[in-house]
XYZ file of C-alpha atoms in Angstrom:
654
model
C 76.088 -26.711 -21.911
C 74.074 -28.052 -18.943
C 70.348 -27.376 -18.897
C 68.225 -26.273 -15.966
C 65.691 -28.963 -15.182
C 63.218 -29.497 -12.396
C 62.300 -32.781 -10.701
C 58.578 -32.701 -9.887
C 56.354 -34.836 -7.690
C 52.562 -34.595 -7.530
C 50.809 -34.848 -4.191
C 47.181 -35.903 -3.721
C 45.929 -32.352 -4.291
C 47.733 -31.989 -7.630
C 50.297 -29.696 -5.990
C 53.659 -29.983 -7.744
C 56.739 -30.123 -5.491
C 60.244 -30.284 -6.881
C 63.912 -29.307 -7.005
C 65.532 -27.117 -9.628
C 68.991 -28.272 -10.686
C 71.365 -28.486 -13.603
C 71.654 -31.629 -15.690
C 75.187 -32.127 -14.386
C 74.019 -32.032 -10.716
C 72.756 -34.978 -8.635
C 68.946 -35.168 -8.239
C 69.138 -34.442 -4.513
C 70.896 -31.098 -4.902
C 69.394 -27.796 -5.950
C 66.893 -25.133 -4.984
C 63.564 -26.246 -3.600
C 60.674 -24.856 -5.626
C 56.919 -24.921 -5.452
C 54.871 -25.288 -8.621
C 51.219 -24.371 -8.835
C 48.584 -27.121 -8.950
C 48.986 -28.921 -12.241
C 45.364 -28.272 -13.270
C 46.165 -24.543 -13.215
C 49.079 -25.059 -15.617
C 46.836 -26.686 -18.179
C 44.938 -24.434 -20.524
C 41.607 -25.448 -21.951
C 43.294 -26.095 -25.297
C 45.530 -28.823 -23.846
C 42.958 -31.528 -24.453
C 45.603 -34.126 -25.304
C 47.275 -33.653 -21.939
C 44.046 -34.147 -19.988
C 42.982 -37.095 -22.140
C 46.329 -38.749 -21.584
C 45.893 -38.559 -17.812
C 42.362 -39.884 -17.963
C 43.223 -42.686 -20.405
C 46.087 -43.946 -18.191
C 48.755 -44.590 -20.897
C 51.641 -47.031 -20.295
C 54.023 -46.086 -17.522
C 57.347 -44.483 -18.271
C 60.049 -44.043 -15.693
C 62.444 -41.173 -15.546
C 66.003 -42.404 -15.827
C 67.371 -39.539 -13.779
C 65.451 -40.247 -10.604
C 64.548 -43.296 -8.595
C 61.165 -41.825 -7.678
C 58.215 -41.012 -9.874
C 58.964 -37.516 -11.124
C 58.600 -35.159 -14.040
C 61.654 -33.718 -15.740
C 61.484 -30.782 -18.123
C 63.482 -27.765 -19.142
C 62.561 -24.798 -16.966
C 65.065 -22.328 -18.357
C 62.327 -21.057 -20.698
C 60.001 -20.744 -17.774
C 62.100 -18.115 -16.045
C 62.919 -16.195 -19.207
C 60.999 -13.012 -19.959
C 58.101 -14.019 -22.181
C 54.931 -12.312 -23.302
C 52.740 -15.255 -22.329
C 54.141 -16.984 -19.224
C 51.034 -19.135 -18.876
C 51.397 -20.374 -22.438
C 55.090 -21.061 -21.846
C 54.301 -23.164 -18.786
C 51.615 -24.991 -20.698
C 53.996 -25.738 -23.537
C 56.560 -27.098 -21.081
C 53.956 -29.597 -19.891
C 53.536 -31.143 -23.335
C 53.567 -34.623 -24.832
C 57.102 -35.747 -23.742
C 55.831 -36.121 -20.139
C 52.383 -37.521 -20.765
C 53.335 -41.066 -19.956
C 55.205 -39.999 -16.849
C 52.145 -38.164 -15.536
C 50.255 -41.419 -15.584
C 52.608 -42.791 -12.936
C 50.806 -40.740 -10.292
C 47.381 -41.253 -8.698
C 45.819 -38.094 -10.160
C 42.244 -37.426 -9.049
C 40.841 -34.775 -11.333
C 37.678 -34.491 -9.246
C 39.575 -33.418 -6.128
C 38.739 -29.970 -4.880
C 42.218 -29.348 -3.589
C 43.833 -26.017 -2.981
C 44.172 -24.381 -6.350
C 43.724 -21.131 -8.161
C 42.697 -20.218 -11.676
C 45.100 -19.343 -14.476
C 44.455 -15.661 -13.946
C 46.374 -15.773 -10.666
C 49.296 -17.844 -11.982
C 51.997 -15.354 -12.947
C 54.609 -16.575 -12.476
C 53.704 -20.156 -11.618
C 57.151 -21.110 -10.314
C 58.517 -19.568 -7.126
C 62.000 -20.124 -5.688
C 62.145 -20.977 -2.015
C 64.769 -20.128 0.563
C 67.375 -22.866 0.293
C 68.552 -22.376 3.840
C 65.096 -22.595 5.375
C 64.567 -26.265 4.684
C 60.849 -25.653 4.127
C 58.767 -25.022 1.070
C 57.550 -21.562 0.283
C 53.775 -21.843 0.363
C 51.825 -20.987 -2.761
C 49.198 -18.239 -2.260
C 50.945 -17.251 0.964
C 49.753 -20.253 2.944
C 51.617 -21.340 6.038
C 53.041 -24.862 5.752
C 54.462 -26.179 9.003
C 56.417 -29.176 7.766
C 57.253 -30.890 4.491
C 54.761 -31.890 3.219
C 52.378 -30.421 5.826
C 52.761 -33.301 8.294
C 50.661 -33.143 11.460
C 52.627 -34.234 14.515
C 50.745 -35.506 17.574
C 53.337 -33.925 19.855
C 53.307 -30.504 18.209
C 49.666 -30.300 17.071
C 48.080 -27.342 18.806
C 45.078 -25.082 19.076
C 44.672 -22.826 16.071
C 45.820 -25.328 13.476
C 43.520 -26.534 10.719
C 43.850 -30.083 9.468
C 42.382 -32.334 6.814
C 40.825 -35.594 8.002
C 40.985 -38.969 6.317
C 37.401 -38.712 5.067
C 38.110 -35.449 3.230
C 36.555 -33.168 5.842
C 38.481 -30.626 7.926
C 38.901 -29.539 11.537
C 39.965 -26.214 12.965
C 41.419 -27.220 16.341
C 40.068 -25.351 19.364
C 40.694 -27.938 22.081
C 43.261 -30.724 22.585
C 42.328 -33.583 24.914
C 44.561 -36.366 26.218
C 43.237 -39.416 28.025
C 44.834 -42.787 28.633
C 47.709 -42.081 26.287
C 45.397 -41.120 23.423
C 45.019 -37.640 21.999
C 41.851 -36.279 20.425
C 40.851 -32.883 19.110
C 37.725 -30.740 19.209
C 36.858 -27.673 17.212
C 35.124 -26.488 14.100
C 34.200 -29.390 11.870
C 34.203 -28.249 8.253
C 33.215 -29.812 4.962
C 33.564 -28.827 1.357
C 30.339 -27.383 0.042
C 30.682 -29.764 -2.899
C 30.621 -32.756 -0.528
C 27.415 -31.948 1.357
C 24.905 -34.774 1.038
C 22.048 -32.316 1.606
C 23.319 -28.852 0.620
C 20.155 -27.048 1.835
C 20.717 -24.257 -0.659
C 24.377 -23.609 0.187
C 26.229 -22.677 -3.043
C 28.418 -25.614 -4.049
C 31.747 -24.059 -4.972
C 35.155 -25.699 -5.050
C 37.470 -24.415 -2.354
C 34.570 -23.147 -0.205
C 34.045 -24.833 3.151
C 31.104 -24.722 5.536
C 31.347 -25.080 9.303
C 28.882 -27.723 10.504
C 28.101 -26.390 13.976
C 25.903 -29.327 14.955
C 28.775 -31.792 14.461
C 31.191 -31.551 17.379
C 32.464 -35.048 18.125
C 36.102 -35.535 19.276
C 38.485 -36.461 16.453
C 41.280 -38.941 17.299
C 44.806 -38.335 16.050
C 44.575 -41.375 13.767
C 41.843 -39.635 11.721
C 44.053 -36.653 10.854
C 45.703 -36.750 7.456
C 47.667 -33.519 7.179
C 47.761 -29.819 7.961
C 45.656 -27.755 5.554
C 45.680 -23.969 5.829
C 42.139 -22.561 5.880
C 41.135 -18.919 5.743
C 38.051 -17.694 7.617
C 36.083 -14.668 6.428
C 32.807 -12.894 7.229
C 32.273 -11.341 3.811
C 30.669 -12.802 0.744
C 32.777 -12.982 -2.423
C 32.152 -10.569 -5.247
C 31.165 -13.663 -7.154
C 31.233 -17.342 -6.277
C 34.231 -18.824 -8.111
C 35.645 -22.297 -8.485
C 39.187 -21.473 -7.437
C 41.197 -20.058 -4.601
C 42.542 -21.157 -1.250
C 40.335 -23.115 1.124
C 38.040 -20.586 2.756
C 35.139 -20.762 5.190
C 32.509 -18.013 5.283
C 29.385 -19.927 6.296
C 28.232 -22.032 9.206
C 25.359 -24.507 9.014
C 23.325 -25.555 12.045
C 20.624 -28.200 12.364
C 18.586 -28.305 15.560
C 16.351 -31.280 16.201
C 13.459 -29.653 18.016
C 10.540 -31.988 17.501
C 9.719 -31.358 21.129
C 10.993 -28.957 23.767
C 11.056 -30.315 27.302
C 9.996 -27.953 30.042
C 12.653 -28.094 32.803
C 9.959 -27.723 35.491
C 7.921 -30.711 34.398
C 8.002 -33.952 32.477
C 5.859 -32.483 29.712
C 7.150 -31.747 26.231
C 5.920 -28.995 23.955
C 6.015 -29.602 20.192
C 7.527 -26.651 18.392
C 8.818 -27.596 14.968
C 10.138 -30.572 13.028
C 13.665 -29.203 12.692
C 15.277 -25.815 12.718
C 17.982 -24.970 10.194
C 20.318 -22.002 9.887
C 22.969 -20.974 7.364
C 24.853 -17.950 8.644
C 27.813 -15.870 7.589
C 30.537 -15.927 10.217
C 30.618 -13.052 12.680
C 33.507 -10.704 13.363
C 34.171 -12.525 16.647
C 34.209 -15.958 14.994
C 36.671 -14.857 12.318
C 39.065 -12.853 14.483
C 39.233 -15.782 16.925
C 41.172 -17.592 14.170
C 43.609 -14.661 13.801
C 42.163 -13.726 10.420
C 41.040 -10.191 9.553
C 37.325 -9.439 9.465
C 34.971 -6.537 8.911
C 32.874 -5.277 11.797
C 29.109 -5.524 11.708
C 28.558 -1.798 11.202
C 30.960 -1.734 8.262
C 29.164 -4.655 6.626
C 25.779 -3.013 7.160
C 26.914 0.335 5.756
C 28.525 -1.404 2.807
C 25.190 -3.039 2.003
C 22.624 -0.351 2.887
C 24.833 2.719 2.461
C 26.196 5.146 5.018
C 23.593 6.840 7.222
C 20.803 4.765 5.660
C 20.374 2.733 8.842
C 18.989 4.725 11.753
C 19.507 2.900 15.066
C 16.271 1.808 16.733
C 14.238 2.457 13.602
C 13.860 4.781 10.653
C 10.398 6.045 11.683
C 10.605 9.333 13.589
C 6.928 10.100 14.111
C 7.118 9.258 17.822
C 10.291 11.192 18.612
C 10.380 13.894 21.268
C 12.962 16.612 21.807
C 16.083 15.397 23.577
C 19.805 16.205 23.833
C 21.854 15.285 20.764
C 25.483 14.366 20.178
C 27.695 14.033 17.119
C 29.585 10.818 16.401
C 32.926 12.382 15.501
C 34.515 9.028 14.759
C 32.297 8.561 11.704
C 33.780 10.110 8.536
C 30.175 10.955 7.662
C 29.073 12.438 11.019
C 25.800 11.091 12.343
C 23.580 12.656 14.994
C 22.975 10.355 17.965
C 19.982 10.919 20.230
C 21.393 10.018 23.635
C 18.152 9.955 25.646
C 15.184 9.395 23.389
C 16.729 7.219 20.693
C 15.063 4.087 22.054
C 11.629 5.566 21.303
C 12.114 5.348 17.550
C 10.151 2.777 15.615
C 11.354 0.228 13.098
C 9.718 0.510 9.693
C 7.868 -2.355 8.032
C 6.974 -3.289 4.456
C 4.526 -6.057 3.523
C 4.556 -7.697 0.080
C 1.662 -9.965 -0.914
C -0.039 -8.366 2.078
C -3.546 -9.735 1.495
C -6.013 -8.450 4.061
C -3.131 -7.549 6.381
C -2.637 -10.377 8.875
C 1.149 -9.956 8.987
C 0.896 -6.155 9.156
C -1.623 -6.438 11.983
C 0.835 -8.543 13.981
C 3.740 -6.229 13.120
C 1.826 -3.170 14.333
C 0.969 -4.965 17.568
C 4.683 -5.800 17.941
C 5.624 -2.121 17.692
C 6.516 -1.596 14.023
C 5.560 1.412 11.903
C 3.756 0.244 8.765
C 5.299 1.942 5.731
C 4.097 0.242 2.548
C 2.202 -2.808 1.318
C 1.266 -4.356 -2.019
C -1.153 -6.998 -3.299
C -2.898 -7.737 -6.586
C -6.269 -8.656 -4.995
C -8.352 -5.462 -5.087
C -10.753 -6.660 -2.373
C -7.878 -7.515 -0.022
C -6.261 -4.145 -0.764
C -9.535 -2.401 0.111
C -9.585 -4.242 3.440
C -5.942 -3.368 4.094
C -6.411 0.311 3.276
C -9.419 0.523 5.604
C -7.598 -0.962 8.595
C -4.127 0.544 8.067
C -4.632 4.116 6.815
C -1.125 5.108 7.933
C 0.496 2.790 5.384
C 0.926 3.285 1.646
C -0.816 0.296 0.036
C -0.872 -0.301 -3.688
C -3.132 -2.529 -5.773
C -0.547 -3.856 -8.192
C 1.398 -6.808 -9.473
C 4.517 -7.246 -7.372
C 6.999 -6.641 -10.214
C 5.229 -3.438 -11.270
C 5.305 -2.203 -7.683
C 9.047 -2.901 -7.455
C 9.698 -0.967 -10.662
C 7.556 2.070 -9.885
C 8.600 2.538 -6.250
C 12.226 1.499 -6.296
C 13.487 4.549 -4.376
C 10.782 4.465 -1.692
C 11.027 0.862 -0.499
C 13.825 1.148 2.073
C 12.534 -0.234 5.382
C 14.033 -1.956 8.401
C 11.973 -5.138 8.081
C 10.173 -6.712 5.136
C 7.671 -9.538 5.130
C 6.540 -11.580 2.163
C 3.878 -14.265 1.816
C 3.789 -15.278 -1.864
C 0.889 -17.456 -3.070
C 1.533 -20.957 -1.780
C -1.198 -23.057 -3.374
C 1.071 -24.928 -5.851
C 3.272 -26.113 -2.976
C 0.573 -26.909 -0.437
C -0.163 -30.551 0.448
C -3.842 -29.576 0.178
C -3.420 -28.520 -3.460
C -5.402 -31.111 -5.399
C -6.995 -29.175 -8.283
C -4.403 -28.174 -10.864
C -4.536 -25.073 -13.065
C -1.384 -24.949 -15.175
C -1.407 -21.242 -16.018
C -2.378 -20.085 -12.517
C 0.031 -22.503 -10.834
C 2.911 -21.302 -13.002
C 2.213 -17.666 -12.127
C 1.938 -18.447 -8.418
C 5.088 -20.585 -8.496
C 7.126 -17.748 -9.999
C 6.038 -15.401 -7.192
C 7.944 -17.419 -4.622
C 11.260 -16.411 -6.183
C 10.635 -12.662 -5.898
C 12.308 -12.377 -2.486
C 15.664 -11.643 -4.104
C 14.183 -8.690 -6.024
C 12.594 -7.440 -2.811
C 15.922 -7.630 -0.994
C 17.795 -5.789 -3.732
C 15.226 -2.956 -3.717
C 14.337 -2.588 -0.042
C 17.693 -3.647 1.462
C 15.922 -4.650 4.707
C 17.893 -5.400 7.825
C 15.647 -8.432 8.307
C 13.264 -10.180 5.926
C 10.660 -12.731 6.985
C 8.749 -15.144 4.804
C 5.717 -17.311 5.566
C 4.908 -20.284 3.368
C 3.213 -23.675 3.357
C 5.091 -26.442 5.147
C 4.864 -28.421 1.888
C 8.102 -26.755 0.759
C 9.948 -28.905 3.296
C 8.653 -32.064 1.637
C 8.365 -32.872 -2.033
C 9.127 -29.278 -3.044
C 12.444 -29.156 -1.186
C 14.314 -28.189 -4.346
C 12.265 -24.997 -4.532
C 13.082 -24.224 -0.899
C 16.799 -24.757 -1.545
C 16.677 -22.332 -4.478
C 15.074 -19.696 -2.234
C 17.751 -20.228 0.413
C 20.511 -19.936 -2.185
C 19.073 -16.614 -3.354
C 19.404 -15.239 0.183
C 22.943 -16.562 0.667
C 24.203 -15.273 -2.668
C 23.269 -11.687 -1.757
C 24.952 -11.959 1.653
C 21.989 -12.753 3.918
C 22.081 -15.283 6.741
C 18.951 -17.396 6.964
C 17.025 -19.482 9.479
C 13.981 -21.629 8.750
C 11.688 -24.164 10.341
C 8.104 -25.400 10.396
C 6.131 -23.925 13.311
C 2.611 -24.698 14.505
C 0.587 -21.561 15.176
C -1.328 -23.303 17.978
C 1.789 -22.932 20.151
C 1.543 -19.146 19.881
C -2.036 -18.535 20.985
C -3.817 -19.227 17.698
C -6.878 -21.466 18.278
C -6.188 -23.696 15.292
C -3.658 -26.301 14.200
C -1.790 -24.438 11.476
C 1.717 -25.555 10.487
C 3.683 -22.989 8.495
C 7.207 -22.741 7.145
C 8.849 -19.618 8.552
C 12.005 -18.135 7.031
C 13.990 -15.354 8.711
C 16.847 -13.718 6.795
C 19.259 -11.135 8.220
C 21.333 -8.811 6.070
C 25.091 -8.187 6.238
C 26.146 -7.067 9.694
C 22.866 -8.081 11.336
C 22.311 -10.665 14.024
C 20.071 -13.472 12.775
C 16.879 -13.476 14.895
C 15.709 -16.707 16.471
C 12.419 -18.410 15.812
C 9.882 -17.357 18.454
C 9.583 -19.457 21.595
C 6.189 -21.132 22.171
C 3.866 -19.324 24.551
C 1.084 -21.937 24.710
C 1.180 -25.654 25.371
C -0.643 -28.656 26.825
C -1.629 -28.944 30.460
C 1.423 -29.339 32.722
C 3.827 -27.560 30.389
C 3.833 -24.412 32.566
C 2.844 -22.481 29.453
C -0.500 -20.910 28.760
C -3.136 -23.465 27.784
C -4.052 -23.837 24.130
C -6.732 -21.470 22.920
C -9.887 -23.328 21.883
C -12.808 -22.849 19.524
C -15.276 -22.207 22.330
C -13.029 -19.787 24.223
C -12.663 -17.793 21.016
C -16.072 -17.654 19.345
C -18.156 -17.474 22.521
C -16.823 -13.945 23.101
C -18.203 -12.602 19.812
C -21.110 -10.128 20.287
C -24.300 -11.054 18.488
C -24.287 -7.778 16.544
C -20.691 -8.120 15.378
C -19.929 -7.441 11.721
C -19.965 -10.455 9.387
C -21.676 -12.542 12.053
C -25.174 -13.300 10.736
C -25.765 -16.614 12.525
C -29.468 -16.891 11.634
C -28.911 -16.476 7.911
C -26.081 -18.984 7.904
C -28.111 -21.490 9.940
C -31.002 -21.208 7.458
C -28.691 -21.919 4.542
C -27.170 -24.923 6.337
C -30.322 -26.471 7.816
C -30.147 -29.535 5.552
C -26.375 -29.971 5.901
C -26.148 -31.491 9.371
C -22.771 -32.839 10.444
C -21.651 -34.682 13.537
C -21.253 -32.390 16.533
C -17.905 -32.330 18.340
C -16.269 -30.895 21.438
C -15.409 -27.239 20.888
C -12.971 -27.164 23.796
C -10.077 -27.809 21.447
C -8.257 -25.938 18.675
C -9.788 -25.917 15.208
C -8.277 -27.542 12.149
C -6.404 -25.370 9.654
C -8.557 -22.619 8.183
C -8.153 -22.146 4.437
C -9.547 -19.745 1.863
C -12.558 -22.050 1.482
C -12.929 -22.730 5.197
C -10.916 -25.920 5.464
C -11.781 -29.569 5.836
C -13.745 -30.560 8.958
C -13.993 -26.906 9.921
C -17.547 -26.169 10.982
C -19.355 -25.048 14.111
C -19.105 -27.531 17.033
C -22.902 -27.891 16.952
C -22.663 -29.518 13.538
C -25.590 -27.377 12.325
C -23.680 -24.751 10.354
C -20.289 -23.575 9.211
C -18.377 -20.786 10.923
C -19.447 -17.243 10.185
C -16.861 -14.960 8.566
C -16.398 -13.195 11.915
C -15.896 -16.512 13.712
C -13.306 -17.504 11.113
C -11.585 -14.127 11.543
C -11.466 -14.599 15.317
C -10.071 -18.124 14.904
C -7.364 -16.444 12.815
C -6.918 -13.999 15.768
C -7.936 -10.832 13.910
C -9.122 -8.146 16.363
C -12.878 -7.827 16.825
C -12.858 -4.347 15.265
C -11.013 -5.477 12.147
C -13.174 -4.591 9.132
C -13.402 -6.869 6.111
C -14.293 -5.170 2.829
C -15.308 -6.162 -0.656
C -16.112 -9.678 -1.751
C -14.377 -12.993 -0.968
C -14.140 -12.121 2.723
C -13.826 -15.736 3.816
C -10.969 -16.157 1.330
C -9.257 -13.023 2.670
C -9.412 -14.464 6.181
C -8.218 -17.942 5.220
C -5.240 -16.657 3.229
C -3.996 -14.383 6.014
C -1.127 -14.867 8.423
C -2.690 -15.166 11.909
C -1.947 -11.778 13.529
C -1.184 -13.283 16.947
C 1.406 -15.604 15.419
C 2.826 -12.717 13.369
C 3.092 -10.642 16.542
C 5.173 -13.354 18.242
C 7.438 -13.562 15.189
C 7.976 -9.817 14.855
C 8.503 -9.293 18.577
C 11.461 -11.655 18.280
C 12.729 -9.749 15.229
C 12.350 -6.421 17.036
C 14.113 -7.759 20.114
C 17.060 -8.894 17.977
C 17.348 -5.536 16.209
C 17.201 -3.639 19.499
C 19.934 -5.821 20.987
C 22.167 -5.012 18.028
C 21.463 -1.281 18.161
C 21.834 -1.058 21.940
C 25.184 -2.830 21.762
C 26.483 -0.432 19.109
C 25.064 2.623 20.875
C 26.755 1.636 24.138
C 30.044 1.222 22.274
C 29.693 4.700 20.721
C 28.787 6.274 24.066
C 31.824 4.599 25.615
C 34.100 6.033 22.925
C 32.681 9.546 23.432
C 33.015 9.220 27.214
C 36.678 8.241 26.871
C 37.347 11.135 24.505
């Protein structure tokens, strides 16, 4: 009685292609079948099979075929069995080990494959009359085996390049008889030379936005179906079809040239962004996607996001309307909605530099936390409208879990262990401070902010880059897009050279805000001139708080230093004052009030308790914080205005 056998051939991605036939039929006749990737047919217990491939045993040729192929009985494979995966595994046993070695099998390839859990059954019959292979996992295969034709290659196709990267074609260009292609350049996350915190998962691709060079036809290897999505997976897994959810952008912005002059304005070393794809970017590829509002509600809950801000203290009476399209009807204020205020939470708030800038940018301060009792006293004095707690961060998260929901969160964990100026080591203290930097994920899970900002030392971009990448990965894994770069506060009206790493993260369904544009620059830049020491401290009244010049001069009378020109920005102020930071006269150091003004605290800002100079030096400069949060507020308003206009349009049509 003739047996059913299958002639198999392995391609470079370990995809098995073959023809089912009877033993009494010629090899070129029979039903075309597609077998799952061979790695998926191998259970963990089949160690001998894997070892045989790796050890490269002597070649054996199949006598029934002129090509390298695998022959085995598949009649068992299509019979009803309790364990189809085990049956398939047993079919791929020792009789074919030597034959497998005939093929160039690369076990490190991240080709299109799926785990054993999705293999049932692993053999699918194709339409004999179609002349094409039925794609596994529902992928569209244009030719056999996925050949890219220069004459038929078109926009909307995705292809694999010779170097292992990929291209989603958006433009076809012909010149001088040569054809080249432009589009989305994609790479496997496992092949990134500098992953920048992107989770490295097999089958996951990332769109490298900053790489957009034309690709000639000669560089294209084959068609490779790629799925685009704007949702994060339930968990990052090492199997599945090729899928792209993220885009990575690097902007070289060492200097920004003013179009009206030949001057350049330094802004930051480089700007980086890892973002989840938008609804528009996914649907442009003819793939389904979830709209921004759906993503936001899925993350923060229905009706937990109030457009234009959750704070209603400034609302006035105005006509209302009901959004009937929402299964959970929501009241929309048609006239006065834009007068709402976004809410703000500040972790590791210190004396309140970030909160001061946020209030000046139009945010409603909701809560704050810090473990320094003197800083908390200062914060409570200056921001009575906010709930501030003297507590360890983790205790605050536990005790106030239900009351932390805000539109925007800011965090400035202790940065001393990562600062280039950190020279005196304290193992216990450094370990505690280092652990604080990873609390952003806990903050996100509790507060579910639409946007989170983080301010840290620029040292994280250098020798502590691994720590920065871990922080970025935490944001990405919970579905947040993230942008970061090193900014100099002097470009935003702060009269001191102060370089800080700024991170902005936007939750699901939110537009990722940009880094703020410089407002101050050198002469000829058509920006405001840099603020200087003299222009700042000369405006301080003699009777100002914390400004006892005579007492400080008496204490410093034997500590003369070289005088210098005060018509320039100061060096970076630190909790101890900072190196080379003293009064331009050289006769004394800065008073606490002078230091506070150089940090751009308002003149009426009251410092309380002890360690006032430390409170000032550790703070985020309020003027810089204001520039940052104005950009965040602008981005949120753009999103809310766009959605409100769409809802008003729907109601007008109805």
